[in-house]
């Protein structure tokens, strides 16, 4: 039997129905903190500043001047499936029209194009810090914890974020002194948050990406670093600037990426670190890190 439809006053054959018993379809896939003067800083000499830190997001800031040691601060188109439908004999034209736009039987295997490459290429490490189960090694003062709604104001720069980057809600981040600031007048050796090892030895290229919310005193008072392990030694890929007044003051989540292709190996790791060599350091919110990726291509 052939179902007929009227088009422009003539009969047009819609579908040959005899002997067909299964529907098939082709699925097409579309491709400020206010500036607090350092009068009460112990052991490192008073750092009285007259200028306010008013940096933009993700900048190294210079504002004001130090009275004690010259420490100057700056502030889809939808694609319809083929209408080649198969029906049992006796099905009328209306059923044929319905079947032409149906998904077919539950066990049908629609054909589809291969999906496009993932935007990050091959991903070896993807860490959102929404839980502490990712195998990261955390030295003291580091933690993986939710953000807090009212972080305390620092002496310089900006307070900790109130939302994470992953969900823009009170999700988890890796940070130093979570929901707080490093204590002024206190020194410390290097302390790190270190990833688990990943085998990237066969990667054709390698990108380390992450989002940071970093507020750091200048190197000399505070050192803030990013290192990668090349199989035999740690290699530094970022250190905060040195010199009086060269603060880092992020007021928003800021994407950072490094090409670490030269350091591929079977036990690749990344670590974020900080140290306080000088007791005159400002109390600042330090490292906050989210959405760390190690991949062959740049991640969005």
CSV table of N, CA and C in Angstrom, one decimal, residues 67-170:
chain,number,residue,atom,x,y,z
A,67,UNK,N,56.8,54.5,55.5
A,67,UNK,CA,57.6,55.4,56.3
A,67,UNK,C,58.9,54.8,56.8
A,68,UNK,N,58.8,53.4,56.8
A,68,UNK,CA,59.9,52.7,57.5
A,68,UNK,C,61.0,52.2,56.6
A,69,UNK,N,60.7,51.6,55.4
A,69,UNK,CA,61.7,51.1,54.6
A,69,UNK,C,61.4,51.3,53.1
A,70,UNK,N,60.7,52.4,52.8
A,70,UNK,CA,60.5,52.6,51.4
A,70,UNK,C,59.6,51.6,50.8
A,71,UNK,N,58.7,51.0,51.6
A,71,UNK,CA,57.8,50.0,51.0
A,71,UNK,C,56.6,50.7,50.4
A,72,UNK,N,56.7,50.9,49.1
A,72,UNK,CA,55.6,51.7,48.4
A,72,UNK,C,54.5,50.8,47.9
A,73,UNK,N,53.3,51.1,48.2
A,73,UNK,CA,52.2,50.3,47.7
A,73,UNK,C,51.3,51.1,46.8
A,74,UNK,N,50.9,50.4,45.6
A,74,UNK,CA,49.9,50.9,44.7
A,74,UNK,C,48.6,50.1,44.8
A,75,UNK,N,48.3,51.0,45.1
A,75,UNK,CA,47.1,50.2,45.1
A,75,UNK,C,46.7,49.2,43.8
A,76,UNK,N,21.8,26.3,18.2
A,76,UNK,CA,22.0,25.1,17.4
A,76,UNK,C,20.8,24.9,16.4
A,77,UNK,N,21.5,25.3,15.5
A,77,UNK,CA,20.3,25.0,14.6
A,77,UNK,C,19.9,23.6,14.8
A,78,UNK,N,18.6,23.3,15.0
A,78,UNK,CA,18.1,21.9,15.1
A,78,UNK,C,18.0,21.3,13.7
A,79,UNK,N,18.6,20.1,13.6
A,79,UNK,CA,18.5,19.3,12.3
A,79,UNK,C,17.6,18.2,12.5
A,80,UNK,N,16.5,18.2,11.7
A,80,UNK,CA,15.4,17.2,11.8
A,80,UNK,C,16.0,15.9,11.3
A,81,UNK,N,15.6,14.7,11.9
A,81,UNK,CA,16.0,13.4,11.4
A,81,UNK,C,15.4,13.1,10.1
A,82,UNK,N,16.0,12.2,9.3
A,82,UNK,CA,15.4,11.8,8.0
A,82,UNK,C,14.0,11.3,8.2
A,83,UNK,N,13.2,11.5,7.2
A,83,UNK,CA,11.8,11.1,7.3
A,83,UNK,C,11.6,9.7,6.7
A,84,UNK,N,12.7,8.9,6.6
A,84,UNK,CA,12.5,7.6,6.1
A,84,UNK,C,12.0,6.7,7.1
A,85,UNK,N,10.7,6.5,7.3
A,85,UNK,CA,10.1,5.7,8.3
A,85,UNK,C,9.5,4.5,7.7
A,86,UNK,N,9.6,3.4,8.5
A,86,UNK,CA,9.1,2.1,8.1
A,86,UNK,C,7.9,1.8,9.0
A,87,UNK,N,6.8,1.3,8.3
A,87,UNK,CA,5.6,1.0,9.1
A,87,UNK,C,5.1,-0.4,8.6
A,88,UNK,N,4.3,-1.0,9.5
A,88,UNK,CA,3.6,-2.2,9.1
A,88,UNK,C,2.6,-1.9,8.1
A,89,UNK,N,2.2,-2.9,7.3
A,89,UNK,CA,1.2,-2.7,6.3
A,89,UNK,C,-0.1,-2.4,7.0
A,90,UNK,N,-0.9,-1.5,6.4
A,90,UNK,CA,-2.2,-1.1,7.0
A,90,UNK,C,-2.1,0.2,7.8
A,91,UNK,N,-0.8,0.7,8.0
A,91,UNK,CA,-0.7,2.0,8.7
A,91,UNK,C,-1.1,3.1,7.8
A,92,UNK,N,-1.9,4.0,8.3
A,92,UNK,CA,-2.4,5.1,7.4
A,92,UNK,C,-1.4,6.2,7.3
A,93,UNK,N,-1.8,7.2,6.5
A,93,UNK,CA,-0.9,8.3,6.2
A,93,UNK,C,-0.5,9.1,7.4
A,94,UNK,N,-1.5,9.3,8.3
A,94,UNK,CA,-1.2,10.1,9.6
A,94,UNK,C,-0.2,9.4,10.4
A,95,UNK,N,-0.3,8.1,10.6
A,95,UNK,CA,0.7,7.3,11.3
A,95,UNK,C,2.1,7.5,10.7
A,96,UNK,N,2.1,7.5,9.4
A,96,UNK,CA,3.4,7.6,8.7
A,96,UNK,C,4.0,8.9,9.0
A,97,UNK,N,3.2,10.0,9.0
A,97,UNK,CA,3.8,11.3,9.3
A,97,UNK,C,4.3,11.4,10.7
A,98,UNK,N,3.6,10.8,11.7
A,98,UNK,CA,4.1,10.8,13.0
A,98,UNK,C,5.3,10.0,13.1
A,99,UNK,N,5.4,8.9,12.5
A,99,UNK,CA,6.6,8.0,12.6
A,99,UNK,C,7.8,8.7,12.0
A,100,UNK,N,7.6,9.6,11.0
A,100,UNK,CA,8.7,10.2,10.4
A,100,UNK,C,9.5,11.1,11.3
A,101,UNK,N,8.8,11.6,12.4
A,101,UNK,CA,9.5,12.5,13.3
A,101,UNK,C,9.7,11.8,14.7
A,102,UNK,N,9.5,10.5,14.8
A,102,UNK,CA,9.6,9.9,16.1
A,102,UNK,C,11.1,9.4,16.3
A,103,UNK,N,11.4,9.1,17.5
A,103,UNK,CA,12.7,8.6,17.9
A,103,UNK,C,13.0,7.1,17.5
A,104,UNK,N,11.9,6.4,17.1
A,104,UNK,CA,12.1,5.1,16.7
A,104,UNK,C,12.0,4.1,17.9
A,105,UNK,N,12.2,2.9,17.6
A,105,UNK,CA,12.2,1.9,18.7
A,105,UNK,C,13.2,2.1,19.7
A,106,UNK,N,13.0,1.7,21.0
A,106,UNK,CA,13.9,1.9,22.1
A,106,UNK,C,15.3,1.3,21.8
A,107,UNK,N,15.4,0.3,21.1
A,107,UNK,CA,16.7,-0.4,20.8
A,107,UNK,C,17.3,0.1,19.5
A,108,UNK,N,16.8,1.1,18.9
A,108,UNK,CA,17.4,1.6,17.6
A,108,UNK,C,18.7,2.2,17.9
A,109,UNK,N,19.7,2.1,17.0
A,109,UNK,CA,21.0,2.8,17.2
A,109,UNK,C,21.2,3.8,16.1
A,110,UNK,N,20.7,5.1,16.4
A,110,UNK,CA,20.8,6.1,15.4
A,110,UNK,C,22.2,6.4,15.0
A,111,UNK,N,22.4,6.7,13.7
A,111,UNK,CA,23.8,7.0,13.3
A,111,UNK,C,24.1,8.5,13.7
A,112,UNK,N,25.3,8.8,14.0
A,112,UNK,CA,25.7,10.1,14.4
A,112,UNK,C,27.1,10.4,14.0
A,113,UNK,N,27.4,11.7,13.8
A,113,UNK,CA,28.8,12.1,13.5
A,113,UNK,C,29.6,11.9,14.7
A,114,UNK,N,30.9,11.8,14.5
A,114,UNK,CA,31.8,11.8,15.7
A,114,UNK,C,31.7,13.1,16.4
A,115,UNK,N,31.7,13.2,17.7
A,115,UNK,CA,31.6,14.4,18.5
A,115,UNK,C,32.9,15.3,18.2
A,116,UNK,N,32.8,16.6,18.3
A,116,UNK,CA,33.9,17.4,18.1
A,116,UNK,C,34.9,17.2,19.3
A,117,UNK,N,36.2,17.6,19.1
A,117,UNK,CA,37.2,17.4,20.1
A,117,UNK,C,36.7,18.2,21.3
A,118,UNK,N,37.0,17.7,22.5
A,118,UNK,CA,36.8,18.4,23.7
A,118,UNK,C,37.6,19.7,23.7
A,119,UNK,N,37.0,20.8,24.3
A,119,UNK,CA,37.7,22.1,24.2
A,119,UNK,C,39.1,22.1,24.9
A,120,UNK,N,39.3,21.2,25.8
A,120,UNK,CA,40.6,21.1,26.5
A,120,UNK,C,41.6,20.1,25.9
A,121,UNK,N,41.1,19.4,24.9
A,121,UNK,CA,41.9,18.3,24.3
A,121,UNK,C,41.9,17.1,25.3
A,122,UNK,N,43.0,16.5,25.5
A,122,UNK,CA,43.1,15.4,26.5
A,122,UNK,C,43.4,16.0,27.9
A,123,UNK,N,42.6,15.7,28.8
A,123,UNK,CA,42.7,16.3,30.2
A,123,UNK,C,43.3,15.2,31.1
A,124,UNK,N,44.4,15.6,31.8
A,124,UNK,CA,45.1,14.7,32.7
A,124,UNK,C,44.7,15.0,34.1
A,125,UNK,N,44.4,16.2,34.4
A,125,UNK,CA,44.0,16.6,35.8
A,125,UNK,C,42.9,17.7,35.7
A,126,UNK,N,41.8,17.5,36.4
A,126,UNK,CA,40.8,18.5,36.4
A,126,UNK,C,40.3,18.6,37.9
A,127,UNK,N,40.6,19.7,38.6
A,127,UNK,CA,40.3,19.8,40.0
A,127,UNK,C,39.4,21.0,40.3
A,128,UNK,N,38.2,20.8,40.8
A,128,UNK,CA,37.3,21.9,41.2
A,128,UNK,C,37.3,22.2,42.6
A,129,UNK,N,37.9,21.4,43.4
A,129,UNK,CA,38.0,21.6,44.9
A,129,UNK,C,36.6,21.6,45.6
A,130,UNK,N,35.6,21.0,44.9
A,130,UNK,CA,34.3,20.9,45.6
A,130,UNK,C,34.3,19.8,46.6
A,131,UNK,N,35.4,19.0,46.7
A,131,UNK,CA,35.6,18.1,47.8
A,131,UNK,C,37.1,18.0,48.1
A,132,UNK,N,37.4,17.4,49.2
A,132,UNK,CA,38.8,17.3,49.5
A,132,UNK,C,39.3,15.9,49.2
A,133,UNK,N,38.7,15.2,48.2
A,133,UNK,CA,39.0,13.9,47.9
A,133,UNK,C,39.9,13.7,46.7
A,134,UNK,N,40.6,14.8,46.2
A,134,UNK,CA,41.3,14.7,45.0
A,134,UNK,C,42.8,14.3,45.2
A,135,UNK,N,43.2,14.0,46.4
A,135,UNK,CA,44.6,13.5,46.6
A,135,UNK,C,45.6,14.6,46.7
A,136,UNK,N,45.2,15.8,47.0
A,136,UNK,CA,46.1,16.9,47.1
A,136,UNK,C,46.8,16.9,48.5
A,137,UNK,N,48.1,17.2,48.6
A,137,UNK,CA,48.8,17.2,49.8
A,137,UNK,C,48.8,18.7,50.3
A,138,UNK,N,48.3,18.9,51.5
A,138,UNK,CA,48.2,20.3,52.0
A,138,UNK,C,49.1,20.5,53.2
A,139,UNK,N,50.0,21.4,53.1
A,139,UNK,CA,50.8,21.8,54.3
A,139,UNK,C,49.9,22.7,55.2
A,140,UNK,N,50.4,22.9,56.5
A,140,UNK,CA,49.6,23.7,57.4
A,140,UNK,C,49.3,25.1,56.9
A,141,UNK,N,48.2,25.6,57.3
A,141,UNK,CA,47.6,26.9,56.8
A,141,UNK,C,46.9,26.8,55.5
A,142,UNK,N,47.2,25.7,54.7
A,142,UNK,CA,46.4,25.5,53.5
A,142,UNK,C,45.2,24.6,53.8
A,143,UNK,N,44.1,24.8,53.1
A,143,UNK,CA,42.9,23.9,53.2
A,143,UNK,C,42.1,24.0,51.9
A,144,UNK,N,41.3,22.9,51.8
A,144,UNK,CA,40.3,22.9,50.7
A,144,UNK,C,38.9,23.1,51.5
A,145,UNK,N,38.3,24.2,51.3
A,145,UNK,CA,37.1,24.6,52.1
A,145,UNK,C,36.2,25.5,51.3
A,146,UNK,N,34.9,25.5,51.7
A,146,UNK,CA,34.0,26.5,51.1
A,146,UNK,C,34.4,27.9,51.3
A,147,UNK,N,34.0,28.8,50.4
A,147,UNK,CA,34.2,30.2,50.7
A,147,UNK,C,33.2,30.7,51.8
A,148,UNK,N,33.4,31.8,52.3
A,148,UNK,CA,32.5,32.3,53.4
A,148,UNK,C,31.9,33.7,52.9
A,149,UNK,N,30.8,34.0,53.5
A,149,UNK,CA,30.0,35.2,53.0
A,149,UNK,C,30.6,36.5,53.4
A,150,UNK,N,31.4,36.5,54.5
A,150,UNK,CA,31.9,37.8,55.1
A,150,UNK,C,33.3,37.6,55.5
A,151,UNK,N,34.3,37.5,54.6
A,151,UNK,CA,35.7,37.4,55.0
A,151,UNK,C,36.2,38.7,55.6
A,152,UNK,N,37.1,38.6,56.5
A,152,UNK,CA,37.6,39.8,57.2
A,152,UNK,C,38.5,40.7,56.2
A,153,UNK,N,38.4,42.0,56.5
A,153,UNK,CA,39.2,42.9,55.6
A,153,UNK,C,40.7,42.7,55.9
A,154,UNK,N,41.5,42.7,54.9
A,154,UNK,CA,43.0,42.7,55.1
A,154,UNK,C,43.5,44.1,55.3
A,155,UNK,N,44.8,44.2,55.6
A,155,UNK,CA,45.5,45.5,55.7
A,155,UNK,C,45.7,46.1,54.3
A,156,UNK,N,45.9,45.2,53.3
A,156,UNK,CA,46.1,45.7,51.9
A,156,UNK,C,45.4,44.7,51.0
A,157,UNK,N,45.1,45.2,49.8
A,157,UNK,CA,44.5,44.4,48.8
A,157,UNK,C,43.0,44.1,49.1
A,158,UNK,N,42.5,42.9,48.7
A,158,UNK,CA,41.1,42.5,48.8
A,158,UNK,C,41.0,41.3,49.7
A,159,UNK,N,39.8,41.2,50.3
A,159,UNK,CA,39.5,40.0,51.1
A,159,UNK,C,39.3,38.7,50.2
A,160,UNK,N,39.2,37.6,50.9
A,160,UNK,CA,39.0,36.3,50.2
A,160,UNK,C,37.7,36.4,49.4
A,161,UNK,N,37.5,35.5,48.4
A,161,UNK,CA,36.3,35.5,47.6
A,161,UNK,C,35.1,35.0,48.4
A,162,UNK,N,33.9,35.4,48.1
A,162,UNK,CA,32.7,34.9,48.8
A,162,UNK,C,32.1,33.8,48.0
A,163,UNK,N,32.5,33.6,46.7
A,163,UNK,CA,32.0,32.5,45.9
A,163,UNK,C,33.2,31.9,45.2
A,164,UNK,N,33.0,30.6,44.9
A,164,UNK,CA,34.1,29.9,44.1
A,164,UNK,C,33.9,30.2,42.6
A,165,UNK,N,34.9,29.8,41.8
A,165,UNK,CA,34.8,30.1,40.4
A,165,UNK,C,33.9,29.0,39.7
A,166,UNK,N,33.9,27.8,40.2
A,166,UNK,CA,33.2,26.7,39.5
A,166,UNK,C,31.7,26.9,39.4
A,167,UNK,N,31.1,27.2,40.5
A,167,UNK,CA,29.7,27.3,40.6
A,167,UNK,C,29.2,28.7,40.9
A,168,UNK,N,30.1,29.7,41.1
A,168,UNK,CA,29.7,31.0,41.5
A,168,UNK,C,28.8,31.0,42.7
A,169,UNK,N,29.0,30.0,43.6
A,169,UNK,CA,28.3,29.9,44.9
A,169,UNK,C,29.3,29.6,45.9
A,170,UNK,N,28.9,29.3,47.1
A,170,UNK,CA,29.8,29.1,48.2
A,170,UNK,C,30.4,27.7,48.1
